[in-house]
Amino acid sequence: MTPAGLAAPADPAVRGRTLTDWRPEEPEFWERTGARVARRNLLLSVATEHIGFSVWSMWSVLVLFLGPEYGIDPAGKFTLTAVPTVVGGVLRLPYTYAVARFGGRAWTVFSSLLLLVPTLLMAAVLKPGVSFTTLLLVASVAGVGGGNFASSMANINAFYPRSLKGRALGVNAGVGNIGVPAVQLAGLLVLATADAGHPAVLPLAYVPLIVLATLGALRWMDDLPAVRDARPVLGEIIRDGHTWGLSLLYIGTFGSFIGFSFAFGLVLQTQFHDQFDTPVKVASLTFLGPLLGSLARPYGGALADRLGGARVTLAVFAAMAACSGLILAAARAHWAVVFFAGFIALFVLSGVGNGSTYRMIPAVHGTRVRRATTLIGFAGAVGALGGVLVNVAFRQSFQSTGNGEWAYAGFLVFYAVCAAVTYGVYGRRRLG
């Protein structure tokens, strides 16, 4: 006889109720019921997270619409891309708590609906004559899209058994991350059809998508039994050295991915202005990096499941350091093709590293799901702030020297440090 707690996912009339019986580590339970329920929740989680990433990273495209009539220099544009990164990173921690407090389904519905606020604000203010302060405030509201990642990952982590967490988290994050190139492609379409004089078209196009995703989560997602207070677990993980080690590694992987995703268009436009002198030329290429990095993330998780997270992460950082050296050399020699190829490689490597680093978190904490879930949110918050450092590094380098060479050299050193930490702390342990 099927337990009463499992009737909810099987019966469409009662889907969305809290599941009272959830045992993903038991093979029979997983094969009979768990896998089907987890897949459905993963699909809906991916949809809402994908849109959240698009809203969060929309300013990486909108700055390309800000022509001379807006009176904003490159340093100001880098600031506009950094602000939503800051807010999104800070929000990731409370978003993780929200899943434990309110349930994954309830919070997904609320956080998805909340995305209407920044999209409508962007559509309302984007016109010549708007003040830079207003743009900063509106850009900060877009940070709510960054919080969706943490709540989605925390929710999906609890649905899957340890042996499948790397793959599940990789798929959830990877397809969610595709929201970045998706909005950049949408921006290219707007630039090519409605031209740069109509930036409001882009955020307005996402309004019906947000509504549909919210209704889907409301109708078909499920809640797991909620843990009502995650603060004691946060206190435990803050005192754990692995928290800070893994957060550092996530700064190097996800911080790089999101920071480059926000800044790469501006970097190309500023570093090689003679070759990328129009927004369409820039937008026609910059989506490739975030797209390939997003697609690489599930493979990073799957590789970590097979080879161990530490091994994969170490190889990633060594390769990222080498790519940074190549980019620095290409910038000095003004080799645009090599420069672009080096950055594409960095995007792919950061995607693989995103998956492998996140796989290390449940491996470190084993069966202590609450600790692993809280650390996923904490590391996600700290890692997202790494995207701010990327934008600040570019801003200061271009403002001080007129090029990004100081930033590229800084990335090389940082990735070498991350490789050393991975080897020294985790290299002797097969985390995966």
CSV table of C-alpha atoms in Angstrom, one decimal, residues 188 240 260 263 286 371:
chain,number,residue,atom,x,y,z
A,188,LEU,CA,20.8,41.2,-29.1
A,240,ASP,CA,33.9,25.4,10.5
A,260,PHE,CA,32.6,37.9,-16.3
A,263,ALA,CA,31.3,42.7,-17.4
A,286,THR,CA,29.3,38.0,-25.5
A,371,ARG,CA,24.5,21.7,7.4
